[in-house]
Coordinates of C-alpha atoms in Angstrom, one line a residue:
Chain M
M1 CA 133.4 110.3 133.2
R2 CA 129.9 110.4 135.3
T3 CA 129.5 113.3 137.3
P4 CA 127.1 113.3 140.4
R5 CA 125.0 116.3 137.9
V6 CA 125.2 113.4 135.0
V7 CA 124.1 111.1 137.3
A8 CA 121.1 113.4 138.7
A9 CA 119.8 114.7 134.8
R10 CA 119.9 110.7 134.1
R11 CA 117.4 109.7 136.6
L12 CA 115.0 112.0 134.6
Q13 CA 114.6 108.9 132.0
R14 CA 112.1 107.4 134.5
R15 CA 109.2 109.4 135.4
R16 CA 108.6 108.9 138.7
E17 CA 111.5 111.1 139.3
R18 CA 110.9 113.5 136.7
D19 CA 107.1 113.8 138.3
A20 CA 109.5 114.2 141.6
A21 CA 111.9 116.7 140.2
G22 CA 109.7 119.0 138.3
L23 CA 112.4 118.4 135.0
F24 CA 112.9 116.3 132.2
L25 CA 115.5 115.9 129.5
A26 CA 115.1 117.2 126.0
E27 CA 118.4 116.1 123.5
G28 CA 119.3 117.5 120.3
P29 CA 120.1 120.6 118.9
Q30 CA 116.4 121.7 117.7
A31 CA 114.8 120.7 121.1
V32 CA 118.1 122.3 123.1
R33 CA 117.4 125.6 121.2
E34 CA 113.2 125.5 121.1
A35 CA 113.9 125.0 125.3
A36 CA 116.2 127.7 125.7
A37 CA 113.9 130.0 123.7
A38 CA 111.0 128.9 126.4
G39 CA 113.3 129.6 129.1
V40 CA 113.0 126.6 130.6
V41 CA 116.7 125.0 130.3
Q42 CA 118.5 125.1 133.7
D43 CA 121.9 122.4 132.3
I44 CA 122.8 121.9 129.6
F45 CA 125.5 118.6 129.0
G46 CA 127.5 118.6 126.0
T47 CA 130.5 117.0 124.7
S48 CA 133.3 118.9 123.1
H49 CA 132.2 118.5 119.6
G50 CA 128.6 119.3 120.1
L51 CA 129.4 122.5 122.1
T52 CA 131.8 123.5 119.3
R53 CA 129.0 123.4 116.7
F54 CA 126.7 124.9 118.5
A55 CA 128.5 127.4 120.1
D56 CA 125.7 130.0 119.3
L57 CA 123.2 128.2 121.1
I58 CA 124.9 127.7 123.7
A59 CA 125.8 131.1 124.8
G60 CA 122.5 131.6 124.2
A61 CA 121.2 129.8 126.9
R62 CA 124.2 130.6 129.0
G63 CA 123.2 134.3 129.1
S64 CA 119.7 133.2 129.5
G65 CA 120.8 131.8 133.0
A66 CA 121.8 128.1 131.9
R67 CA 124.7 125.6 133.3
V68 CA 126.8 124.1 130.8
S69 CA 129.1 121.1 131.2
E70 CA 131.4 119.5 128.8
V71 CA 130.7 115.7 129.4
T72 CA 132.8 112.7 128.0
D73 CA 131.1 110.7 124.7
E74 CA 130.4 108.3 127.0
A75 CA 128.4 110.4 129.5
L76 CA 126.2 111.9 126.6
A77 CA 125.2 108.6 125.5
A78 CA 124.3 107.3 128.9
L79 CA 122.2 110.7 129.1
A80 CA 120.9 110.4 125.4
E81 CA 117.3 107.7 124.6
T82 CA 118.4 108.0 121.0
V83 CA 121.4 107.5 119.5
Q84 CA 122.6 110.4 117.6
P85 CA 121.4 113.5 119.7
Q86 CA 123.8 115.3 118.2
G87 CA 126.2 115.9 121.1
L88 CA 123.7 117.9 123.5
V89 CA 120.9 117.2 126.1
A90 CA 119.3 119.9 128.2
V91 CA 118.0 119.4 131.8
C92 CA 114.2 121.7 131.5
A93 CA 112.0 122.8 133.8
Q94 CA 108.2 121.0 133.1
Q95 CA 105.5 124.2 133.1
P96 CA 102.2 122.5 132.5
V97 CA 99.4 124.9 132.7
P98 CA 96.4 125.0 134.6
L99 CA 93.1 124.1 132.7
R100 CA 91.3 126.6 134.1
K101 CA 94.3 129.1 133.2
A102 CA 94.9 127.5 129.3
L103 CA 91.2 127.6 128.8
E104 CA 91.4 131.8 130.3
R105 CA 93.3 132.6 127.4
G106 CA 90.9 131.2 125.2
P107 CA 92.3 129.2 122.9
R108 CA 90.1 128.4 119.5
L109 CA 91.4 125.2 119.1
T110 CA 92.1 122.5 121.2
A111 CA 93.3 118.7 121.7
V112 CA 92.4 116.4 124.5
L113 CA 94.5 113.2 124.3
A114 CA 92.5 110.7 126.7
E115 CA 94.5 108.2 127.7
I116 CA 96.5 107.7 125.0
R117 CA 99.6 105.6 126.5
D118 CA 102.0 105.7 123.7
P119 CA 104.2 108.2 123.7
G120 CA 104.9 108.6 120.0
N121 CA 101.6 109.1 118.7
A122 CA 101.1 111.7 122.0
G123 CA 103.6 113.5 120.6
T124 CA 103.2 113.7 117.1
V125 CA 99.3 114.5 118.0
L126 CA 101.0 117.6 119.8
R127 CA 103.0 118.8 117.1
T128 CA 100.4 118.4 114.7
A129 CA 98.1 120.0 116.7
D130 CA 100.3 122.7 117.3
A131 CA 100.6 123.1 113.7
A132 CA 97.0 123.5 113.0
G133 CA 97.1 126.8 115.3
A134 CA 96.0 124.5 118.8
G135 CA 96.3 126.1 121.8
A136 CA 96.5 124.1 124.2
V137 CA 97.2 120.5 124.4
V138 CA 95.1 118.3 127.4
F139 CA 97.1 114.7 128.6
A140 CA 93.8 113.6 130.3
G141 CA 93.2 110.7 132.2
D142 CA 95.9 108.0 132.3
A143 CA 97.8 109.3 129.6
V144 CA 101.3 109.2 129.0
D145 CA 103.9 111.7 130.1
P146 CA 104.4 114.6 128.1
Y147 CA 107.5 115.0 129.9
N148 CA 108.4 111.4 128.6
G149 CA 111.2 111.3 126.6
K150 CA 109.9 109.6 123.1
C151 CA 107.0 111.9 123.6
V152 CA 109.1 115.2 123.8
R153 CA 111.4 114.3 120.6
A154 CA 108.1 113.2 118.4
S155 CA 106.7 116.7 119.0
A156 CA 109.7 118.2 117.6
G157 CA 109.7 121.0 119.2
S158 CA 105.8 121.8 120.1
L159 CA 105.8 120.7 123.6
F160 CA 107.5 124.3 123.8
H161 CA 105.3 126.2 121.9
V162 CA 101.4 124.8 123.2
D163 CA 99.9 125.1 127.0
V164 CA 100.5 121.7 127.7
V165 CA 97.5 120.8 130.3
R166 CA 97.9 117.9 132.6
A167 CA 94.1 116.8 133.3
P168 CA 93.7 113.3 135.6
D169 CA 89.8 113.8 135.3
P170 CA 88.8 113.5 131.9
A171 CA 85.2 114.0 132.3
A172 CA 85.7 116.9 134.6
A173 CA 88.2 118.9 131.7
V174 CA 85.6 117.9 129.0
A175 CA 82.9 119.9 131.6
A176 CA 85.2 122.3 132.0
I177 CA 85.7 123.6 128.3
R178 CA 82.3 123.0 127.5
E179 CA 81.2 125.7 130.6
R180 CA 83.3 127.9 129.0
G181 CA 81.1 127.8 125.4
V182 CA 83.9 126.0 123.4
R183 CA 82.4 122.9 121.4
V184 CA 83.8 119.5 122.0
L185 CA 84.0 116.8 119.3
A186 CA 84.7 113.4 119.6
A187 CA 87.0 112.3 116.6
T188 CA 85.8 108.1 116.4
G189 CA 85.5 105.9 113.7
Y190 CA 82.0 105.3 115.1
G191 CA 80.6 108.7 115.1
D192 CA 77.4 109.7 113.8
T193 CA 78.9 113.3 112.2
D194 CA 80.9 113.3 108.9
L195 CA 83.5 115.2 109.5
D196 CA 83.2 117.1 105.9
E197 CA 78.8 117.4 106.3
L198 CA 79.8 119.1 109.4
A199 CA 82.4 121.2 107.7
D200 CA 80.0 122.0 104.9
S201 CA 77.2 123.3 107.7
G202 CA 79.8 125.5 109.2
G203 CA 79.9 123.9 112.6
L204 CA 83.8 123.9 112.4
G205 CA 84.2 127.5 112.2
V206 CA 83.9 127.9 116.5
P207 CA 85.9 127.4 119.4
T208 CA 86.6 123.9 119.6
A209 CA 88.7 120.9 121.6
W210 CA 89.0 117.6 119.4
L211 CA 88.9 114.3 121.7
F212 CA 91.3 111.7 120.7
G213 CA 91.3 108.2 122.2
S214 CA 94.2 105.5 121.9
E215 CA 94.3 103.8 118.9
A216 CA 93.9 100.3 120.5
H217 CA 90.6 101.5 122.7
G218 CA 89.4 104.4 121.3
L219 CA 87.4 107.3 123.5
P220 CA 85.8 105.4 126.8
A221 CA 81.7 105.7 126.1
E222 CA 81.8 108.5 128.9
L223 CA 83.4 110.8 127.2
L224 CA 81.9 110.2 123.7
A225 CA 78.6 111.3 125.9
L226 CA 79.6 114.5 126.9
A227 CA 80.3 115.1 123.6
D228 CA 78.9 117.9 121.6
A229 CA 79.0 115.6 119.0
R230 CA 80.6 112.3 117.6
V231 CA 83.0 112.8 114.4
R232 CA 83.9 110.1 112.0
V233 CA 86.5 110.8 109.1
P234 CA 84.6 109.8 105.7
I235 CA 86.6 106.6 104.4
Y236 CA 86.2 106.4 100.8
G237 CA 88.1 103.0 100.2
G238 CA 88.9 99.6 101.7
A239 CA 90.7 100.8 105.1
E240 CA 88.6 100.4 108.0
S241 CA 90.2 103.3 109.7
L242 CA 92.9 106.1 110.0
N243 CA 96.1 105.9 112.6
L244 CA 95.4 108.1 115.3
A245 CA 97.8 110.5 114.1
A246 CA 96.1 111.0 110.2
A247 CA 92.8 110.8 112.2
A248 CA 93.7 114.1 114.2
A249 CA 95.5 115.9 111.3
V250 CA 92.6 115.4 109.4
C251 CA 90.2 116.2 111.9
L252 CA 92.8 119.3 113.6
Y253 CA 93.2 120.6 110.2
A254 CA 89.5 120.9 109.3
S255 CA 89.2 122.8 112.2
A256 CA 91.8 125.3 111.1
R257 CA 90.7 125.3 107.4
A258 CA 86.8 126.9 109.2
L259 CA 88.7 129.1 111.6
R260 CA 91.2 130.4 109.0
A261 CA 90.5 134.4 109.1
P262 CA 89.9 134.8 113.0
A263 CA 93.2 131.9 113.5
T264 CA 95.5 134.6 111.2
E265 CA 94.3 137.5 113.6
E266 CA 95.2 135.6 117.1
R267 CA 98.3 133.6 115.3
S268 CA 99.8 138.0 115.3
E269 CA 99.5 138.4 118.8
R270 CA 100.5 135.0 119.5
G271 CA 104.0 135.6 117.9
A272 CA 105.4 132.7 117.5
G273 CA 107.4 131.5 120.8
P274 CA 106.3 129.8 123.3
T275 CA 103.4 130.8 125.7
A276 CA 104.4 132.6 129.3
Q277 CA 103.3 130.8 132.5
Chain L
M1 CA 110.0 71.8 115.2
R2 CA 110.7 74.1 111.9
T3 CA 109.5 71.9 109.3
P4 CA 111.0 72.8 105.9
R5 CA 108.3 74.3 104.8
V6 CA 108.6 77.3 107.8
V7 CA 112.1 77.3 107.5
A8 CA 111.6 78.5 103.8
A9 CA 108.9 81.1 104.7
R10 CA 111.1 82.6 107.5
R11 CA 113.5 83.4 104.9
L12 CA 110.9 86.0 103.6
Q13 CA 111.5 88.3 106.8
R14 CA 114.4 89.3 104.0
R15 CA 113.9 91.2 101.2
R16 CA 116.1 89.5 98.7
E17 CA 114.7 86.4 99.4
R18 CA 111.2 88.3 99.2
D19 CA 112.4 90.0 95.6
A20 CA 113.4 86.2 94.4
A21 CA 110.0 84.2 95.6
G22 CA 107.8 87.0 94.9
L23 CA 106.3 86.3 97.6
F24 CA 105.7 87.9 101.3
L25 CA 104.9 87.4 104.8
A26 CA 101.1 88.6 106.5
E27 CA 100.7 88.2 109.9
G28 CA 98.0 87.9 112.8
P29 CA 94.0 87.4 111.8
Q30 CA 92.9 91.2 110.3
A31 CA 96.1 90.6 107.4
V32 CA 95.4 87.2 107.2
R33 CA 92.1 88.1 106.4
E34 CA 92.4 90.6 103.7
A35 CA 94.9 88.6 102.2
A36 CA 92.6 85.6 101.3
A37 CA 90.5 88.3 100.6
A38 CA 92.2 89.2 98.1
G39 CA 93.0 85.7 97.3
V40 CA 96.7 85.7 97.1
V41 CA 97.4 83.4 100.6
Q42 CA 99.8 80.6 99.3
D43 CA 100.4 79.0 103.0
I44 CA 99.3 79.5 106.1
F45 CA 101.1 78.7 109.1
G46 CA 99.2 78.9 112.9
T47 CA 99.3 77.4 116.8
S48 CA 96.5 74.9 117.4
H49 CA 95.6 77.9 119.3
G50 CA 95.3 80.3 116.3
L51 CA 93.8 77.5 113.6
T52 CA 90.5 77.2 116.5
R53 CA 90.1 80.9 117.0
F54 CA 90.2 81.5 113.7
A55 CA 88.7 78.3 112.3
D56 CA 86.2 80.1 110.1
L57 CA 88.6 82.3 108.5
I58 CA 91.3 78.8 108.1
A59 CA 88.0 77.3 106.0
G60 CA 88.2 80.1 103.9
A61 CA 91.5 80.6 103.3
R62 CA 91.8 76.7 102.1
G63 CA 88.2 76.9 100.2
S64 CA 90.3 79.0 98.6
G65 CA 93.4 76.9 97.8
A66 CA 95.6 78.1 100.2
R67 CA 97.6 75.1 102.3
V68 CA 97.2 75.4 106.5
S69 CA 99.9 73.6 108.4
E70 CA 99.9 73.5 112.3
V71 CA 103.5 74.7 113.7
T72 CA 104.5 74.9 117.4
D73 CA 104.5 78.3 119.3
E74 CA 107.6 78.6 118.9
A75 CA 108.2 78.1 115.0
L76 CA 105.3 80.5 114.8
A77 CA 107.5 83.5 116.8
A78 CA 110.2 82.7 114.3
L79 CA 108.0 83.4 111.2
A80 CA 106.7 86.5 113.0
E81 CA 108.5 89.8 113.8
T82 CA 105.9 90.7 116.4
V83 CA 105.3 89.7 119.5
Q84 CA 101.7 88.8 119.5
P85 CA 100.9 87.7 115.7
Q86 CA 97.9 86.1 117.3
G87 CA 99.0 82.8 116.4
L88 CA 98.8 82.7 112.6
V89 CA 101.0 84.0 109.8
A90 CA 100.6 83.7 105.9
V91 CA 102.6 83.3 102.8
C92 CA 101.2 85.4 100.4
A93 CA 101.8 86.4 96.5
Q94 CA 103.1 89.8 96.0
Q95 CA 100.8 91.4 93.0
P96 CA 102.5 94.8 92.0
V97 CA 100.5 96.2 88.8
P98 CA 102.4 98.0 86.2
L99 CA 102.1 101.6 86.2
R100 CA 100.9 101.5 82.8
K101 CA 97.9 99.4 83.8
A102 CA 97.4 101.2 87.4
L103 CA 96.9 104.7 85.0
E104 CA 94.9 102.9 82.8
R105 CA 91.9 102.5 84.9
G106 CA 91.7 105.9 85.8
P107 CA 92.5 106.6 89.5
R108 CA 91.0 109.7 90.5
L109 CA 93.5 110.0 93.6
T110 CA 97.2 108.6 93.9
A111 CA 100.0 108.6 96.0
V112 CA 103.8 108.4 94.8
L113 CA 106.2 107.8 98.1
A114 CA 109.3 108.6 96.5
E115 CA 112.6 107.3 97.7
I116 CA 110.9 106.4 100.8
R117 CA 113.0 104.2 103.2
D118 CA 111.0 103.8 106.7
P119 CA 108.5 101.2 106.1
G120 CA 106.3 102.3 109.1
N121 CA 106.0 105.7 107.3
A122 CA 105.3 104.4 104.1
G123 CA 103.1 101.8 104.9
T124 CA 101.0 104.3 107.6
V125 CA 100.9 106.4 104.2
L126 CA 99.6 104.1 102.0
R127 CA 96.6 102.5 104.9
T128 CA 95.8 107.0 104.8
A129 CA 95.9 106.8 100.6
D130 CA 93.2 103.7 101.1
A131 CA 91.6 105.5 103.5
A132 CA 91.2 108.6 101.2
G133 CA 90.0 106.9 98.0
A134 CA 93.4 106.5 96.4
G135 CA 93.4 103.8 93.5
A136 CA 97.3 103.6 93.7
V137 CA 99.9 103.9 95.9
V138 CA 103.6 104.1 93.7
F139 CA 106.5 103.0 95.4
A140 CA 109.0 105.1 93.3
G141 CA 112.8 105.2 92.9
D142 CA 114.8 103.7 95.8
A143 CA 111.9 103.5 98.3
V144 CA 110.9 100.3 100.9
D145 CA 110.0 97.5 99.7
P146 CA 106.2 97.6 100.1
Y147 CA 106.3 94.1 100.8
N148 CA 108.5 94.4 103.8
G149 CA 107.3 93.0 107.1
K150 CA 107.1 96.7 109.3
C151 CA 105.1 98.5 106.1
V152 CA 102.8 95.1 105.3
R153 CA 101.7 95.6 109.3
A154 CA 101.0 99.3 109.1
S155 CA 99.4 99.4 105.9
A156 CA 96.8 97.8 108.1
G157 CA 95.6 95.6 105.2
S158 CA 95.4 98.6 102.6
L159 CA 98.1 96.9 100.7
F160 CA 95.0 94.3 99.7
H161 CA 93.0 97.0 98.7
V162 CA 94.7 99.4 96.3
D163 CA 97.0 98.6 93.2
V164 CA 100.8 98.7 94.9
V165 CA 103.0 100.0 92.4
R166 CA 106.7 99.7 91.7
A167 CA 108.9 102.5 89.7
P168 CA 112.2 102.6 89.8
D169 CA 112.5 105.6 88.1
P170 CA 110.6 108.5 89.7
A171 CA 111.2 110.8 86.9
A172 CA 109.8 108.7 84.4
A173 CA 106.4 107.6 86.5
V174 CA 105.6 111.0 86.8
A175 CA 105.9 112.1 82.9
A176 CA 104.0 108.8 83.0
I177 CA 100.9 109.8 85.4
R178 CA 101.0 113.3 83.9
E179 CA 100.8 112.1 80.3
R180 CA 97.5 110.9 81.5
G181 CA 95.9 114.2 82.3
V182 CA 96.6 113.5 85.7
R183 CA 97.5 116.6 87.7
V184 CA 100.5 116.4 89.9
L185 CA 100.9 117.9 92.8
A186 CA 104.3 117.8 95.0
A187 CA 103.6 118.4 98.9
T188 CA 106.5 120.0 100.1
G189 CA 107.3 122.4 103.2
Y190 CA 108.5 125.0 100.9
G191 CA 106.0 125.1 98.4
D192 CA 104.7 128.3 96.8
T193 CA 101.2 127.4 96.7
D194 CA 99.1 126.6 100.0
L195 CA 96.8 123.8 100.2
D196 CA 93.8 125.6 101.6
E197 CA 94.0 127.9 98.5
L198 CA 94.5 125.3 96.0
A199 CA 91.5 123.8 97.5
D200 CA 89.4 127.3 97.4
S201 CA 90.3 127.9 94.3
G202 CA 88.9 124.3 92.6
G203 CA 92.4 123.2 91.9
L204 CA 91.6 119.3 93.5
G205 CA 88.6 118.7 91.6
V206 CA 90.7 117.0 89.6
P207 CA 92.4 113.5 89.2
T208 CA 95.4 114.5 91.3
A209 CA 98.8 112.1 91.6
W210 CA 100.6 113.2 95.7
L211 CA 104.0 112.8 95.5
F212 CA 106.1 112.6 99.0
G213 CA 108.9 112.5 100.2
S214 CA 111.0 110.7 103.0
E215 CA 111.0 113.4 106.3
A216 CA 114.8 113.4 106.4
H217 CA 114.7 114.2 102.9
G218 CA 112.1 115.9 101.4
L219 CA 111.7 115.7 97.9
P220 CA 114.4 115.6 95.0
A221 CA 114.5 118.7 93.6
E222 CA 114.1 117.2 90.4
L223 CA 110.7 115.5 90.8
L224 CA 110.1 119.2 92.4
A225 CA 110.6 120.9 89.2
L226 CA 108.5 117.8 87.1
A227 CA 105.3 118.2 89.3
D228 CA 102.4 120.4 88.3
A229 CA 102.7 122.8 91.4
R230 CA 105.1 122.6 94.6
V231 CA 101.5 122.8 97.8
R232 CA 102.3 123.3 101.3
V233 CA 100.3 122.6 104.3
P234 CA 99.9 125.7 106.2
I235 CA 101.4 125.8 109.4
Y236 CA 99.4 128.1 112.0
G237 CA 101.5 127.8 115.0
G238 CA 104.5 127.3 116.0
A239 CA 105.9 124.1 114.4
E240 CA 108.2 123.8 111.9
S241 CA 106.5 121.1 110.4
L242 CA 104.5 118.6 109.8
N243 CA 105.8 114.6 110.1
L244 CA 105.3 112.5 106.6
A245 CA 102.1 110.3 107.8
A246 CA 100.3 113.6 109.0
A247 CA 101.1 116.0 106.1
A248 CA 100.4 113.4 103.9
A249 CA 96.5 112.9 105.5
V250 CA 95.9 116.7 105.5
C251 CA 96.6 116.2 101.6
L252 CA 95.0 113.1 100.7
Y253 CA 91.8 114.5 102.8
A254 CA 91.7 117.6 101.0
S255 CA 91.6 115.7 97.5
A256 CA 89.4 113.2 99.0
R257 CA 86.9 115.9 100.0
A258 CA 87.7 118.1 96.7
L259 CA 86.8 114.9 94.8
R260 CA 83.8 113.6 97.2
A261 CA 81.0 113.2 94.6
P262 CA 82.9 111.5 91.6
A263 CA 85.0 109.7 94.4
T264 CA 81.5 108.3 96.0
E265 CA 80.4 107.0 92.4
E266 CA 83.7 105.3 91.9
R267 CA 84.1 103.7 95.1
S268 CA 80.4 101.7 94.8
E269 CA 82.2 101.1 90.8
R270 CA 85.5 99.6 92.9
G271 CA 83.8 97.9 95.2
A272 CA 85.5 97.2 98.6
G273 CA 87.4 94.3 98.0
P274 CA 90.8 94.3 96.3
T275 CA 91.7 95.1 92.9
A276 CA 91.9 92.0 90.3
Q277 CA 95.1 91.8 88.5

């Protein structure tokens, strides 16, 4: 049985509807739990089995104002984009943070996804950035919608931990980041600076924003030119390049390591939960 | 028009047929070029457009003994697993290297994929291991077939650069690696050793084999117990964990950096081409 509320929620699988409503879908107990902890859940749809199995989670979400509806297996399958959402899908409020506000919080590590259109790649880099201690992830230019279902799933909850920023104009975003005294490093296979040499020279121990481009097209020439340095991950073997997720992991963790001592202090200030808006 | 040769080649999309024939498919100009450089191409199937566009590549492959057949667009589409193989598919000889032989070559860096069943993940880690300078990648236990089409594509040519080893018994493989004096490190989110601390203490500057398990199940307890250390990538933010490709990239590149000076010497000995069998 598809109630009007299920029909309305299902429309959020489309970007236009998400943009118009300012809402998105999170599926599966892990994502719903993180969304509830972030206080952004409006509605939870669950099968009888899902609501019973994750009763503690449901009770918690209800306590913070979420509406809970039991739906049929068929209705849940229609709402979910994966085969096994384990009986739970939530409608959540989008809470993008304006770039200016995110920068005011002084993140020591930021990831900028420039024109990255693959939602799985974007979500994976978001997850890695969170793990490496980034405070903000900027979706710049014609990048994928951060609230795309596949991106939400690939982020494995990290969407709810960091400041998610939308910046339609990548060049303006880079300029704003540099104005705050943050060093902007462009990750590119054709960089003139080697990541290890940069680490050895102490060049990574300052507040940094990494720019990542799409695997297919790399970073636009304009952004490469705006960065403080163009950095390549060294290739020791026969491979031509790394894929985006691997390159981003190596770059972000090189920064995390260089920033380690101060980042530990910052982490305890920030706490493990999501950033309030 | 599907000739008998096209029909036979198409069967290689199935593992049983690949195992029986000792052959596999590589599609697209990049993979076919790397396969030809490795001297493993038996047959090339190309559309009229593909054969013309990549005429230099075709001439080279022909010179080293490959048979070249022009096929219709429909036949090529049937052979290919991707939408855009750019008009070329090659039948290649599998050339797995026995573990003993791979170890005799003294690789300073080795990746062991234990029970990793996702071909995209396995191929991505293979590519990253190659980029980080690994000499061998071991597919251990019930891991995916390294010659699976999706794994070949995700490896982006790296399948042809490193020693690909199949080890049905992971515990025996780990024992054989340790007997050669190679340090075995298990990558696990629950490790008692922090990767950064290991790097700081100089623990990564020795010949190393990294063990990676599947994202769903991690490493089997038996392998965790056999390793010299159980190592976690530090998590600085709210993420619970990294995905497999990102964790492997961080671990392999931490080793590559620690091994850098000697690895550079080794690289020049090995050359950029594939390892002969």
